[in-house]
Amino acid sequence: MSMEERPLRAVRDEVGTRPGSRERFTGVFRERYRELYGLGFRLLGDHGEAEDVVQETFLRLDGHPVLERPDEEVAAWLRRVCLNTAYNRLRGRRRSTARLERAGRAERADDETDARATPLLDVLRAEQQQAVRRALASLPERQRACLLLRHAGYSYAEIAATLDLAVGSVGVLLARGERAFREAYLDSDDPDPGAHDALP
Amino acid sequence: MPCPDLGALRASIDDAPGAAPALHDHVRACPTCSATLAELQHNAELAAPAIALTAPADPPPAAAEAALARFEQRRARLATTRTTPAQTVTARTTPAQSAPAGATATLSTATAPAPAPSPAASPSPSSPDPHPPVDGAPTGRVTDGGNGGARLSTAPRRRWGRRPRLGTRARGVAAALIAAVVLTGVVATPGGRAAAASFLAQFRSQRFEVLSLDPTQATQFEEVVAELVDTGVFTGNAFGGNVYGEPRVVADREQASRLAGFAVPVGDPSVLPRGVGRTPERIMVIGARETAITFDRDRALDYLRDNGRPDARLPERFDGTRLVVQLPAVVVQQFAGRDGGPALLVGKAGMLGLDTEGGASLEELREVVLGLPGLPEGTVAQLRAIGDWRNTLPLPVPTDEVSWRSTQVEGADAISFADPSGRLHALLWQRYGYIWGVAGVVGAGEARDVANSLT
């Protein structure tokens, strides 16, 4: 096997790591785990998959030169890897679903049965989450990422760093994304403004 | 000032960079920009609560430590695997992936499909992964085995770890059953607890009391419940599957009434919210069931010893006491919204009952359970504070997921719930010996109107 074919991590481990890099890595892990898990979950809607995406993200960070960069650069790098890893999973899901549908073995009814067997609020919450995720899935990936990041509380500067954009472009992406989201969301639902009133 | 671009207008909503004071002055004077800004504002206000629905529950503080432990284990496995010449790797499957795929796939690194192009430029996280995951575990998460990584912290393993013995559903059932036992706060009649042909009903739910659980309390509580089941302190057939079974879809209300044993509620169609079907799209019935769970005194002592109570004592007569939970019949009418999904649910159920059989009274057993190490003190205090515990069904409510307040429906005490997005509202009340509920993607007032119209 040539050097190029070998896993990058194996090479990194062979040359060793700088003193203190392990502490740096674990510090970053502890600091960033929660936000990356949140991002993964928002895209994938599954605890196990979100966990796996975070693990894969940190596996890529392990020994990567970016770890020596300032905190904000590491954070943006991690968010970018996390989002792309999650997107890859979503594509994989679509491919799997398409294969199953072609083979006539799609069993989506299972989910429906479970959801409908769950009483009251859980059913409705799940339905709404699915509607939101369907609407988000219809957006271009950059718009989707921009919406998720913004509504997860990230600043325009952080979004720009994550998506490798100029800060001035974030507003345009956000505006277009929210417009597209509204159209997709309302197309599948009819949220009634009157439904937002106070508790009785 | 010329008309600002779309991005600057959007940024002005968030007071982000690009929103100069001159922009606001311009917008006030420019009808076109004012209209565009209003539309952007509307879009943002719609997106914010909707997208908030996709957020996960806040992980407990120890989740990062548990994840780091899993990461280190995985890294160690990778290091071990790297030393072998074989380059065939097993593609990991999560539960969600494995369900449709049906089987774990074995791939060669040479043939593994490259991920699709990345939207990001540099660095290139989406470039073909040179080292796909190689651990053979279904999810890569740590179980109780190995080096004990799962015990590194007090992370709630039920949510964040992989428990080997029970599936999610079974644990849910277990949690519900034990919660019913722990939370109902019943007191036994000493003379009535012997094995008898017929059980003495010692508890009947006639009113609700909300048991507020913050995220820490909720995870602590779930952890203890899961531990009690996993260690065999409580056992029962109910823990192996869905004790209630699947709901049966019936043709109409008459059939539902026959199966459930009570009249199915009928509401006034004129008060149904706009966009909701006038008649139920689906009526489901879940029959009444009875299930029992058995208390194992020796395992309880083991549990106490393992959790810092080495001197704990329990009378031998406690062993084998059965707690019989009478689960009432439930009828749920589902009304569709415009997209065909359920928009409104109207439910009615009988009362939950709880009886005992065996050597320990319910009061004694309750004391044992409420004194178990690990239960959140605040939760125990709330339970002990319930006055009419014989007839009060505590409703555990996670405060980070649901807000609630007391209200009334047709003169009966009720509890109104709302989810954080403000889109989902529900009402729960007891009347005429039944539990009633209304929930939907409706306003609180609309839910109340529907509830008040039910007969």
GROMACS .gro file of N, CA and C in nm, chain A residues 1 9-10 13 22 25 29-30 33-34 37-38 41-42 46-49 51-52 55-56 58-60 62 77 80-81 84 88-89 91 100 113 116-117 120-121 123-125 127-129 132-133 141-142 147-148 150-151 156 164 171-172 174-175 178-179 181-182 185-186 188-192 195-200, chain B residues 7 10-11 14 16 39-40 43-44 46 48 50-51 53-56 58-59 64-65 67-68 70-72 74-75 78 82 87 92 94 96-97 100 115-123 125 129 131 139 141 159-160 246-247 282 284 334 338-339 342 345 401 405 416 418 422-425 439-441 443-444 446 448:
model
  456
    1MET      N    1   0.085  -0.120   0.000
    1MET     CA    2   0.000   0.000   0.000
    1MET      C    3   0.088   0.125   0.000
    9ARG      N    4  -0.500   0.910   0.938
    9ARG     CA    5  -0.482   0.908   1.082
    9ARG      C    6  -0.365   0.817   1.122
   10ALA      N    7  -0.346   0.708   1.044
   10ALA     CA    8  -0.236   0.617   1.075
   10ALA      C    9  -0.103   0.689   1.060
   13ASP      N   10  -0.054   0.927   1.350
   13ASP     CA   11  -0.017   0.861   1.474
   13ASP      C   12   0.128   0.814   1.471
   22ARG      N   13  -0.315   1.653   2.294
   22ARG     CA   14  -0.425   1.569   2.345
   22ARG      C   15  -0.515   1.653   2.436
   25PHE      N   16  -0.719   1.872   2.226
   25PHE     CA   17  -0.828   1.801   2.160
   25PHE      C   18  -0.943   1.775   2.258
   29PHE      N   19  -1.321   1.905   2.241
   29PHE     CA   20  -1.432   1.808   2.241
   29PHE      C   21  -1.537   1.849   2.344
   30ARG      N   22  -1.490   1.873   2.466
   30ARG     CA   23  -1.584   1.907   2.572
   30ARG      C   24  -1.658   2.037   2.541
   33TYR      N   25  -1.888   1.972   2.192
   33TYR     CA   26  -1.974   1.854   2.173
   33TYR      C   27  -2.122   1.892   2.164
   34ARG      N   28  -2.165   1.971   2.259
   34ARG     CA   29  -2.308   2.001   2.270
   34ARG      C   30  -2.360   2.072   2.144
   37TYR      N   31  -2.361   1.829   1.845
   37TYR     CA   32  -2.471   1.733   1.858
   37TYR      C   33  -2.603   1.801   1.819
   38GLY      N   34  -2.621   1.924   1.864
   38GLY     CA   35  -2.743   1.997   1.830
   38GLY      C   36  -2.758   2.015   1.680
   41PHE      N   37  -2.840   1.679   1.520
   41PHE     CA   38  -2.977   1.636   1.548
   41PHE      C   39  -3.077   1.717   1.467
   42ARG      N   40  -3.051   1.847   1.456
   42ARG     CA   41  -3.144   1.931   1.380
   42ARG      C   42  -3.155   1.882   1.236
   46ASP      N   43  -3.233   1.228   1.468
   46ASP     CA   44  -3.217   1.098   1.533
   46ASP      C   45  -3.097   1.107   1.627
   47HIS      N   46  -3.120   1.066   1.751
   47HIS     CA   47  -3.014   1.077   1.851
   47HIS      C   48  -2.890   0.997   1.812
   48GLY      N   49  -2.912   0.872   1.774
   48GLY     CA   50  -2.799   0.785   1.743
   48GLY      C   51  -2.718   0.836   1.625
   49GLU      N   52  -2.788   0.880   1.522
   49GLU     CA   53  -2.717   0.930   1.404
   49GLU      C   54  -2.645   1.060   1.434
   51GLU      N   55  -2.525   1.147   1.720
   51GLU     CA   56  -2.408   1.107   1.798
   51GLU      C   57  -2.296   1.058   1.706
   52ASP      N   58  -2.334   0.974   1.611
   52ASP     CA   59  -2.233   0.920   1.520
   52ASP      C   60  -2.168   1.029   1.437
   55GLN      N   61  -1.917   1.200   1.646
   55GLN     CA   62  -1.798   1.115   1.662
   55GLN      C   63  -1.712   1.121   1.535
   56GLU      N   64  -1.775   1.110   1.421
   56GLU     CA   65  -1.700   1.114   1.295
   56GLU      C   66  -1.632   1.249   1.276
   58PHE      N   67  -1.524   1.448   1.510
   58PHE     CA   68  -1.404   1.458   1.594
   58PHE      C   69  -1.295   1.362   1.550
   59LEU      N   70  -1.334   1.251   1.489
   59LEU     CA   71  -1.231   1.162   1.434
   59LEU      C   72  -1.150   1.236   1.327
   60ARG      N   73  -1.217   1.319   1.251
   60ARG     CA   74  -1.145   1.395   1.148
   60ARG      C   75  -1.058   1.504   1.210
   62ASP      N   76  -0.911   1.478   1.495
   62ASP     CA   77  -0.804   1.416   1.571
   62ASP      C   78  -0.672   1.419   1.491
   77TRP      N   79  -1.453   2.515   1.155
   77TRP     CA   80  -1.413   2.393   1.083
   77TRP      C   81  -1.500   2.275   1.130
   80ARG      N   82  -1.849   2.296   0.998
   80ARG     CA   83  -1.854   2.265   0.854
   80ARG      C   84  -1.846   2.113   0.832
   81VAL      N   85  -1.754   2.049   0.902
   81VAL     CA   86  -1.740   1.904   0.888
   81VAL      C   87  -1.868   1.835   0.936
   84ASN      N   88  -2.146   1.875   0.680
   84ASN     CA   89  -2.124   1.795   0.559
   84ASN      C   90  -2.138   1.646   0.587
   88ASN      N   91  -2.406   1.408   0.409
   88ASN     CA   92  -2.372   1.281   0.345
   88ASN      C   93  -2.463   1.170   0.394
   89ARG      N   94  -2.493   1.175   0.521
   89ARG     CA   95  -2.584   1.072   0.574
   89ARG      C   96  -2.723   1.086   0.514
   91ARG      N   97  -2.795   1.201   0.224
   91ARG     CA   98  -2.789   1.149   0.087
   91ARG      C   99  -2.792   0.997   0.089
  100LEU      N  100  -3.479   0.073  -0.181
  100LEU     CA  101  -3.586  -0.009  -0.123
  100LEU      C  102  -3.716   0.009  -0.199
  113THR      N  103  -4.729   0.369   1.173
  113THR     CA  104  -4.803   0.297   1.274
  113THR      C  105  -4.757   0.339   1.412
  116ARG      N  106  -4.879   0.682   1.496
  116ARG     CA  107  -5.022   0.692   1.523
  116ARG      C  108  -5.061   0.617   1.649
  117ALA      N  109  -4.971   0.526   1.690
  117ALA     CA  110  -5.001   0.456   1.814
  117ALA      C  111  -4.965   0.541   1.935
  120LEU      N  112  -5.182   1.151   2.154
  120LEU     CA  113  -5.193   1.294   2.169
  120LEU      C  114  -5.071   1.374   2.125
  121LEU      N  115  -5.012   1.445   2.219
  121LEU     CA  116  -4.914   1.547   2.184
  121LEU      C  117  -4.795   1.491   2.106
  123VAL      N  118  -4.780   1.258   1.886
  123VAL     CA  119  -4.811   1.241   1.745
  123VAL      C  120  -4.800   1.374   1.673
  124LEU      N  121  -4.860   1.473   1.733
  124LEU     CA  122  -4.863   1.604   1.668
  124LEU      C  123  -4.725   1.667   1.662
  125ARG      N  124  -4.651   1.650   1.767
  125ARG     CA  125  -4.515   1.704   1.767
  125ARG      C  126  -4.433   1.637   1.657
  127GLU      N  127  -4.542   1.497   1.389
  127GLU     CA  128  -4.590   1.541   1.258
  127GLU      C  129  -4.531   1.677   1.221
  128GLN      N  130  -4.531   1.766   1.318
  128GLN     CA  131  -4.478   1.899   1.291
  128GLN      C  132  -4.329   1.896   1.263
  129GLN      N  133  -4.258   1.816   1.339
  129GLN     CA  134  -4.114   1.804   1.315
  129GLN      C  135  -4.088   1.750   1.175
  132VAL      N  136  -4.148   2.022   0.922
  132VAL     CA  137  -4.037   2.118   0.919
  132VAL      C  138  -3.918   2.058   0.847
  133ARG      N  139  -3.887   1.934   0.879
  133ARG     CA  140  -3.770   1.871   0.815
  133ARG      C  141  -3.794   1.851   0.666
  141GLU      N  142  -2.861   2.313   0.002
  141GLU     CA  143  -2.791   2.282   0.126
  141GLU      C  144  -2.736   2.406   0.197
  142ARG      N  145  -2.686   2.501   0.122
  142ARG     CA  146  -2.630   2.620   0.187
  142ARG      C  147  -2.740   2.702   0.254
  147LEU      N  148  -3.005   2.861   0.756
  147LEU     CA  149  -3.123   2.872   0.841
  147LEU      C  150  -3.102   2.800   0.974
  148LEU      N  151  -3.049   2.679   0.965
  148LEU     CA  152  -3.030   2.603   1.089
  148LEU      C  153  -2.932   2.674   1.182
  150ARG      N  154  -2.850   2.998   1.188
  150ARG     CA  155  -2.903   3.123   1.241
  150ARG      C  156  -3.006   3.097   1.351
  151HIS      N  157  -3.095   3.002   1.326
  151HIS     CA  158  -3.202   2.977   1.423
  151HIS      C  159  -3.154   2.889   1.539
  156TYR      N  160  -2.392   3.619   1.254
  156TYR     CA  161  -2.364   3.624   1.110
  156TYR      C  162  -2.217   3.591   1.083
  164ASP      N  163  -1.803   2.951   0.480
  164ASP     CA  164  -1.700   3.010   0.395
  164ASP      C  165  -1.760   3.116   0.304
  171GLY      N  166  -2.692   3.756   0.504
  171GLY     CA  167  -2.828   3.809   0.504
  171GLY      C  168  -2.905   3.767   0.381
  172VAL      N  169  -2.839   3.771   0.265
  172VAL     CA  170  -2.906   3.732   0.141
  172VAL      C  171  -2.944   3.584   0.146
  174LEU      N  172  -2.987   3.402   0.405
  174LEU     CA  173  -3.090   3.383   0.506
  174LEU      C  174  -3.226   3.428   0.454
  175ALA      N  175  -3.229   3.542   0.389
  175ALA     CA  176  -3.356   3.593   0.337
  175ALA      C  177  -3.415   3.497   0.234
  178GLU      N  178  -3.526   3.168   0.413
  178GLU     CA  179  -3.651   3.178   0.489
  178GLU      C  180  -3.772   3.191   0.396
  179ARG      N  181  -3.752   3.260   0.286
  179ARG     CA  182  -3.863   3.270   0.190
  179ARG      C  183  -3.896   3.132   0.132
  181PHE      N  184  -3.826   2.849   0.265
  181PHE     CA  185  -3.878   2.763   0.372
  181PHE      C  186  -4.026   2.790   0.392
  182ARG      N  187  -4.064   2.917   0.395
  182ARG     CA  188  -4.205   2.950   0.415
  182ARG      C  189  -4.290   2.887   0.307
  185TYR      N  190  -4.298   2.510   0.356
  185TYR     CA  191  -4.366   2.472   0.479
  185TYR      C  192  -4.517   2.493   0.464
  186LEU      N  193  -4.555   2.607   0.410
  186LEU     CA  194  -4.698   2.634   0.395
  186LEU      C  195  -4.759   2.544   0.289
  188SER      N  196  -4.712   2.242   0.268
  188SER     CA  197  -4.746   2.113   0.328
  188SER      C  198  -4.825   2.129   0.455
  189ASP      N  199  -4.853   2.249   0.493
  189ASP     CA  200  -4.921   2.268   0.621
  189ASP      C  201  -5.001   2.396   0.612
  190ASP      N  202  -5.080   2.418   0.713
  190ASP     CA  203  -5.156   2.541   0.716
  190ASP      C  204  -5.151   2.600   0.855
  191PRO      N  205  -5.032   2.644   0.896
  191PRO     CA  206  -5.023   2.699   1.030
  191PRO      C  207  -5.114   2.820   1.048
  192ASP      N  208  -5.194   2.811   1.144
  192ASP     CA  209  -5.292   2.916   1.166
  192ASP      C  210  -5.236   3.017   1.266
  195ALA      N  211  -5.348   3.008   1.607
  195ALA     CA  212  -5.314   2.896   1.693
  195ALA      C  213  -5.207   2.931   1.794
  196HIS      N  214  -5.154   3.052   1.787
  196HIS     CA  215  -5.042   3.087   1.873
  196HIS      C  216  -5.088   3.166   1.996
  197ASP      N  217  -5.213   3.164   2.024
  197ASP     CA  218  -5.258   3.248   2.135
  197ASP      C  219  -5.223   3.186   2.269
  198ALA      N  220  -5.258   3.257   2.372
  198ALA     CA  221  -5.212   3.218   2.505
  198ALA      C  222  -5.286   3.095   2.556
  199LEU      N  223  -5.231   3.040   2.660
  199LEU     CA  224  -5.296   2.926   2.723
  199LEU      C  225  -5.428   2.970   2.784
  200PRO      N  226  -5.525   2.881   2.784
  200PRO     CA  227  -5.652   2.920   2.842
  200PRO      C  228  -5.639   2.935   2.995
  207GLY      N  229  -3.008   4.129   0.145
  207GLY     CA  230  -2.929   4.084   0.260
  207GLY      C  231  -2.920   4.188   0.369
  210ARG      N  232  -3.248   4.201   0.548
  210ARG     CA  233  -3.264   4.087   0.640
  210ARG      C  234  -3.177   4.105   0.763
  211ALA      N  235  -3.054   4.152   0.741
  211ALA     CA  236  -2.962   4.172   0.853
  211ALA      C  237  -3.017   4.277   0.950
  214ASP      N  238  -3.205   4.146   1.244
  214ASP     CA  239  -3.124   4.091   1.352
  214ASP      C  240  -3.027   4.192   1.408
  216ALA      N  241  -2.776   4.291   1.268
  216ALA     CA  242  -2.645   4.234   1.236
  216ALA      C  243  -2.564   4.337   1.156
  239GLU      N  244  -4.218   4.153   0.471
  239GLU     CA  245  -4.224   4.013   0.427
  239GLU      C  246  -4.110   3.932   0.490
  240LEU      N  247  -3.991   3.991   0.492
  240LEU     CA  248  -3.877   3.921   0.552
  240LEU      C  249  -3.901   3.895   0.701
  243ASN      N  250  -4.143   3.611   0.729
  243ASN     CA  251  -4.076   3.483   0.700
  243ASN      C  252  -3.992   3.438   0.819
  244ALA      N  253  -3.919   3.533   0.877
  244ALA     CA  254  -3.832   3.499   0.989
  244ALA      C  255  -3.915   3.454   1.110
  246LEU      N  256  -4.201   3.313   1.105
  246LEU     CA  257  -4.257   3.180   1.081
  246LEU      C  258  -4.150   3.074   1.097
  248ALA      N  259  -3.864   3.079   1.269
  248ALA     CA  260  -3.799   3.061   1.400
  248ALA      C  261  -3.864   2.953   1.486
  250ALA      N  262  -4.075   2.725   1.398
  250ALA     CA  263  -4.083   2.597   1.326
  250ALA      C  264  -3.950   2.524   1.334
  251ILE      N  265  -3.842   2.596   1.305
  251ILE     CA  266  -3.710   2.532   1.307
  251ILE      C  267  -3.671   2.494   1.449
  253LEU      N  268  -3.846   2.349   1.645
  253LEU     CA  269  -3.899   2.215   1.670
  253LEU      C  270  -3.796   2.106   1.640
  254THR      N  271  -3.697   2.138   1.556
  254THR     CA  272  -3.599   2.035   1.521
  254THR      C  273  -3.489   2.023   1.624
  255ALA      N  274  -3.487   2.113   1.723
  255ALA     CA  275  -3.379   2.109   1.821
  255ALA      C  276  -3.395   1.989   1.914
  256PRO      N  277  -3.284   1.932   1.955
  256PRO     CA  278  -3.294   1.820   2.049
  256PRO      C  279  -3.317   1.870   2.190
  258ASP      N  280  -3.206   1.933   2.554
  258ASP     CA  281  -3.074   1.974   2.598
  258ASP      C  282  -3.001   1.855   2.659
  259PRO      N  283  -2.883   1.818   2.607
  259PRO     CA  284  -2.813   1.704   2.666
  259PRO      C  285  -2.775   1.736   2.810
  264ALA      N  286  -2.126   1.514   2.736
  264ALA     CA  287  -2.000   1.534   2.664
  264ALA      C  288  -1.894   1.439   2.716
  265GLU      N  289  -1.891   1.419   2.848
  265GLU     CA  290  -1.791   1.328   2.904
  265GLU      C  291  -1.815   1.185   2.857
  267ALA      N  292  -1.965   1.099   2.583
  267ALA     CA  293  -1.932   1.094   2.441
  267ALA      C  294  -1.781   1.089   2.421
  268LEU      N  295  -1.709   1.161   2.504
  268LEU     CA  296  -1.563   1.159   2.493
  268LEU      C  297  -1.509   1.021   2.527
  270ARG      N  298  -1.667   0.744   2.480
  270ARG     CA  299  -1.696   0.660   2.362
  270ARG      C  300  -1.596   0.688   2.251
  271PHE      N  301  -1.565   0.814   2.236
  271PHE     CA  302  -1.470   0.851   2.131
  271PHE      C  303  -1.335   0.784   2.156
  272GLU      N  304  -1.288   0.789   2.279
  272GLU     CA  305  -1.157   0.731   2.309
  272GLU      C  306  -1.157   0.581   2.286
  274ARG      N  307  -1.345   0.426   2.072
  274ARG     CA  308  -1.348   0.406   1.927
  274ARG      C  309  -1.211   0.431   1.866
  275ARG      N  310  -1.146   0.531   1.916
  275ARG     CA  311  -1.012   0.564   1.867
  275ARG      C  312  -0.917   0.448   1.896
  278LEU      N  313  -0.981   0.176   1.655
  278LEU     CA  314  -0.923   0.211   1.525
  278LEU      C  315  -0.774   0.182   1.523
  282ARG      N  316  -0.593  -0.081   1.276
  282ARG     CA  317  -0.493  -0.034   1.181
  282ARG      C  318  -0.373  -0.127   1.173
  287GLN      N  319  -0.788  -0.454   0.473
  287GLN     CA  320  -0.843  -0.320   0.454
  287GLN      C  321  -0.993  -0.324   0.432
  292ARG      N  322  -2.065   0.093   0.950
  292ARG     CA  323  -2.150   0.099   1.067
  292ARG      C  324  -2.293   0.128   1.029
  294THR      N  325  -2.650   0.261   1.210
  294THR     CA  326  -2.724   0.303   1.327
  294THR      C  327  -2.857   0.233   1.322
  296ALA      N  328  -3.138   0.357   1.291
  296ALA     CA  329  -3.222   0.418   1.188
  296ALA      C  330  -3.182   0.370   1.049
  297GLN      N  331  -3.052   0.347   1.032
  297GLN     CA  332  -3.008   0.304   0.901
  297GLN      C  333  -3.033   0.156   0.881
  300PRO      N  334  -3.410   0.006   0.740
  300PRO     CA  335  -3.443  -0.014   0.600
  300PRO      C  336  -3.341  -0.099   0.527
  315PRO      N  337  -1.829   1.041  -0.092
  315PRO     CA  338  -1.939   1.133  -0.060
  315PRO      C  339  -1.958   1.234  -0.172
  316ALA      N  340  -2.077   1.287  -0.178
  316ALA     CA  341  -2.106   1.386  -0.280
  316ALA      C  342  -2.026   1.513  -0.254
  317PRO      N  343  -2.014   1.597  -0.356
  317PRO     CA  344  -1.936   1.720  -0.338
  317PRO      C  345  -1.987   1.804  -0.224
  318SER      N  346  -1.894   1.874  -0.163
  318SER     CA  347  -1.929   1.955  -0.048
  318SER      C  348  -1.964   2.097  -0.088
  319PRO      N  349  -2.055   2.159  -0.016
  319PRO     CA  350  -2.080   2.300  -0.042
  319PRO      C  351  -1.968   2.387   0.011
  320ALA      N  352  -1.890   2.334   0.102
  320ALA     CA  353  -1.784   2.416   0.160
  320ALA      C  354  -1.656   2.398   0.080
  321ALA      N  355  -1.575   2.501   0.078
  321ALA     CA  356  -1.456   2.498  -0.005
  321ALA      C  357  -1.334   2.448   0.071
  322SER      N  358  -1.296   2.516   0.175
  322SER     CA  359  -1.172   2.481   0.242
  322SER      C  360  -1.189   2.498   0.392
  323PRO      N  361  -1.140   2.400   0.468
  323PRO     CA  362  -1.093   2.271   0.426
  323PRO      C  363  -1.202   2.189   0.362
  325PRO      N  364  -1.409   1.900   0.413
  325PRO     CA  365  -1.456   1.791   0.497
  325PRO      C  366  -1.527   1.684   0.418
  329ASP      N  367  -1.370   1.010   0.246
  329ASP     CA  368  -1.315   0.979   0.377
  329ASP      C  369  -1.212   0.868   0.362
  331HIS      N  370  -1.074   0.707   0.588
  331HIS     CA  371  -1.080   0.609   0.697
  331HIS      C  372  -1.221   0.600   0.748
  339THR      N  373  -2.358   0.070   1.679
  339THR     CA  374  -2.366   0.215   1.679
  339THR      C  375  -2.236   0.281   1.720
  341ARG      N  376  -2.148   0.303   2.016
  341ARG     CA  377  -2.163   0.359   2.150
  341ARG      C  378  -2.127   0.254   2.254
  359ARG      N  379  -3.089   0.752   2.797
  359ARG     CA  380  -3.103   0.839   2.682
  359ARG      C  381  -2.977   0.842   2.596
  360TRP      N  382  -2.863   0.841   2.665
  360TRP     CA  383  -2.742   0.874   2.593
  360TRP      C  384  -2.649   0.756   2.575
  446GLU      N  385  -5.107  -0.273   1.990
  446GLU     CA  386  -5.135  -0.173   1.887
  446GLU      C  387  -5.281  -0.129   1.895
  447PRO      N  388  -5.308  -0.006   1.865
  447PRO     CA  389  -5.449   0.036   1.865
  447PRO      C  390  -5.521  -0.027   1.747
  482ARG      N  391  -6.006   0.898   1.153
  482ARG     CA  392  -5.969   0.766   1.203
  482ARG      C  393  -6.011   0.757   1.349
  484MET      N  394  -5.949   0.509   1.680
  484MET     CA  395  -5.865   0.399   1.729
  484MET      C  396  -5.908   0.360   1.870
  534GLN      N  397  -5.913   1.080   1.558
  534GLN     CA  398  -5.812   1.162   1.490
  534GLN      C  399  -5.877   1.240   1.376
  538ARG      N  400  -5.542   1.985   0.664
  538ARG     CA  401  -5.549   1.996   0.519
  538ARG      C  402  -5.447   1.910   0.448
  539ASP      N  403  -5.335   1.883   0.515
  539ASP     CA  404  -5.233   1.802   0.450
  539ASP      C  405  -5.255   1.654   0.473
  542PRO      N  406  -5.259   1.418   1.106
  542PRO     CA  407  -5.348   1.446   1.219
  542PRO      C  408  -5.330   1.588   1.269
  545LEU      N  409  -5.663   1.562   1.796
  545LEU     CA  410  -5.691   1.432   1.857
  545LEU      C  411  -5.785   1.454   1.974
  601GLU      N  412  -3.987   2.079   2.787
  601GLU     CA  413  -4.055   2.040   2.665
  601GLU      C  414  -4.200   2.087   2.661
  605ARG      N  415  -5.057   2.482   3.269
  605ARG     CA  416  -5.125   2.563   3.369
  605ARG      C  417  -5.260   2.500   3.400
  616SER      N  418  -5.388   2.245   3.111
  616SER     CA  419  -5.362   2.288   2.974
  616SER      C  420  -5.212   2.281   2.948
  618ALA      N  421  -4.885   2.326   2.655
  618ALA     CA  422  -4.840   2.385   2.528
  618ALA      C  423  -4.695   2.347   2.506
  622GLY      N  424  -4.545   2.687   2.066
  622GLY     CA  425  -4.674   2.754   2.075
  622GLY      C  426  -4.773   2.705   1.972
  623ARG      N  427  -4.737   2.606   1.894
  623ARG     CA  428  -4.827   2.556   1.790
  623ARG      C  429  -4.915   2.442   1.841
  624LEU      N  430  -4.866   2.369   1.938
  624LEU     CA  431  -4.940   2.252   1.987
  624LEU      C  432  -4.999   2.284   2.123
  625HIS      N  433  -5.125   2.255   2.136
  625HIS     CA  434  -5.191   2.274   2.266
  625HIS      C  435  -5.269   2.148   2.301
  639ALA      N  436  -5.599   1.741   2.195
  639ALA     CA  437  -5.466   1.792   2.161
  639ALA      C  438  -5.461   1.818   2.012
  640GLY      N  439  -5.385   1.916   1.973
  640GLY     CA  440  -5.377   1.941   1.831
  640GLY      C  441  -5.291   2.058   1.793
  641VAL      N  442  -5.276   2.073   1.663
  641VAL     CA  443  -5.207   2.190   1.609
  641VAL      C  444  -5.311   2.300   1.604
  643GLY      N  445  -5.496   2.646   1.845
  643GLY     CA  446  -5.477   2.742   1.951
  643GLY      C  447  -5.533   2.690   2.082
  644ALA      N  448  -5.485   2.749   2.191
  644ALA     CA  449  -5.533   2.707   2.322
  644ALA      C  450  -5.683   2.729   2.333
  646GLU      N  451  -5.897   2.735   2.091
  646GLU     CA  452  -5.966   2.639   2.005
  646GLU      C  453  -5.975   2.502   2.072
  648ARG      N  454  -5.982   2.451   2.388
  648ARG     CA  455  -6.080   2.464   2.496
  648ARG      C  456  -6.223   2.460   2.442
   0.00000   0.00000   0.00000
